[in-house]
């Protein structure tokens, strides 16, 4: 019972969706199923919002209650969750501070705290890209040398001085990099990886539909 | 196993009955266009051939035929990494990507998590699994609990091993980065769908001195994982990892089926190139049209 | 331990410091690294420069707030050039988030500098959903798609819009975008109605469009901050992109320099180990 | 500037500097901002899911007066099943909902990957090697065809990388490295402009306001 029902459900939902793509939505019920089921999946996911909130609350609450190291930070996280979430759940007809419209607590916190935090995290990428390049681009092997040479060449090409330098070697060099490296080799490799990964994903999907792969329902 | 096939047969019958019922009224209406999308018949044939190949190899595997699969270094490193964490008495950090469970990469990651959890359970090594979506949280808890139970280490399981950290991409990243610097995991394993945060996570992990193994099917993030991690599973290798780690012949069947199809794809492409080059390939080219 | 050994095992924080310096310094002391104009930028500049006096140009604000570091300077150079040449401007956007308000803000700010009048010299049409329908619809009648401008004034009350019925009345389309909408400006508007289209796009997108340039479907292309800086140079009005470009160039050169140093350090280190053994 | 504007400006500057301080080392100011960030974003998603999913996609279509989608009670029940996870004894019930999500995902991906990705990518690789557009186009076609095939062979698991397979796979990894190097070098520009955006804020907007 505990394994059979999930296996059957996975099989049915998988098969229906796989088949529905071959039927016209305006002519058959089965053809209409695909978009409908996608909404269903979203709805199931929507309910889990409480599970997420429960998980983050429990982890942090336990830290605070047991006065574990850094419990102050956990308290802060707890407060932040509720300050953000609660007003957004209340109807905006009660007060302009509730709901999620402009002027609400939810919107203010998002605009002035969340947004700059996100932007700054993105800004850190520039530092990391430099240190990763410095450390990883060493000519340790033939492959590593190829990697570092192409990266350097492309980086040169992307800034004015570098491009002028490349043009001074040969007028058509920037064009050549664009044609043969970016649209040639790069595209071919991306295509190869995409085809391979798609086969892997399809075979994984098949194993799930047929119940061969069911780590998630109590069978390894 | 036979029992399971019966289980599968019942819904198939139900399904086809259902199909019949929905198609029938439409056929009765009669129309210029059929209810079936004839233009997608190429995809149907392809899916059927693919499924047949995977199932056939799976069957051979079950009959005890030995299937050879070459070594995949990144996957072998997973066990080593957990071993090192055990020696050092430090935790293993596993991140199943930053997508919801409706992405197949995440499902692959969850399945790998199941295998990794078995190894950590066996060695009694602490495991940390921060996740970004609650559905992934549920699935992750399910597989980890199962792994610990199966290895007879229930006492070491606690449901906060897999924990929901934050919903937003960069909030998740900043928290996990903090976690890496404070808990100093001996090994970081990144599997699944990653975006701009790939480098943010991997570079911080590198600074914290952890062994790092990454795997993703997204070609645009692979260069950054390769630069900052010790081992990287590229594209298809991510999907191969769970079969490979399970070491069950049944799971390897899928891998062999894929390889078989890959050879067919290469042959089909070559035939296409030859035909198109001599300007006689128009009909052939159209066979692969996506509709 | 000599210098090269140290380089081989450099603390990453030194690298972060170098990155910070190379990004901050150009803002305080503009280095003014030389900028070279690429043929694609020159082509766009020439296309605008060769438009007759009082032509009408459509300028788009097809970008989200997250990419303004790259795209807003492009909108500004376009506005400078157009207003300076007394060309009249109709702005539109296919991006709901921020698009209309950014268009409004930047356009009015620039118009003030040049003493231009809303409704006569420029009009902001704003955003309408479903871009394919919008792009196609404006081919037959702009008024059918946009009955009013961004601030809900009926088009009939705007003198400029009395002269503009559809793409036939527009001499040039200057697209500034950070997303796939560019493909549609080319494949729908340029292909079906023949209005020349020039584009400014983010650096990541740019190379994809070289093919359009060589096929003659696109008249000129600005790629990222670099493209905007080149245009600023042609205009003789260095602004944010030029300062930003210094930082960009310094960063690229810094990374290339670091890679070079790292490799020398690595080889020197290996050689010494070899000697000891 | 109004008092509120000044407050917001300084708040944003504080956040920016606090997060950048992590580059030097992990510290309590970063930890503080990180804790708030995590909490806010979890709270943000609660509000987002509540409004955009539970209210807009479930409650409103199900209860509206004309043409209500009554059948949405099925995913509603699946959704409720997820709550059994809070009581370990019954948590197996939630597996049914999980199986539904996983099965649906698998069903969609099985077809879309093969139909939407593999077929068109194969088709686009069938390029004419004898090209009327000239030698350059032919050369490009050769590169693309060899690149795709050698990459695919690199991912062939059934044989050791020896002999013919070994040589092709080696070629494949060289191609892969060129591609990754190019992609890395190419991305630097976009990442740097994100940092420039932040520095512009700090120098021109914040320090500029002193």
Coordinates of N, CA, C and O in Angstrom, one line a residue, chain D residues 71 77 154-155 206:
Chain D
X71 N -13.1 20.9 -10.2 CA -12.1 19.8 -10.1 C -10.8 20.1 -9.4 O -10.0 19.2 -9.2
X77 N -6.5 18.5 -2.5 CA -6.3 17.3 -1.6 C -4.9 16.8 -1.6 O -4.3 16.6 -0.5
X154 N 32.5 11.7 -26.3 CA 33.1 11.9 -24.9 C 32.2 11.4 -23.9 O 32.6 10.8 -22.9
X155 N 30.9 11.5 -24.1 CA 29.9 11.1 -23.1 C 29.4 9.6 -23.3 O 28.4 9.2 -22.7
X206 N 25.6 57.5 -2.9 CA 25.7 57.6 -1.5 C 26.8 58.6 -1.1 O 26.4 59.6 -0.4

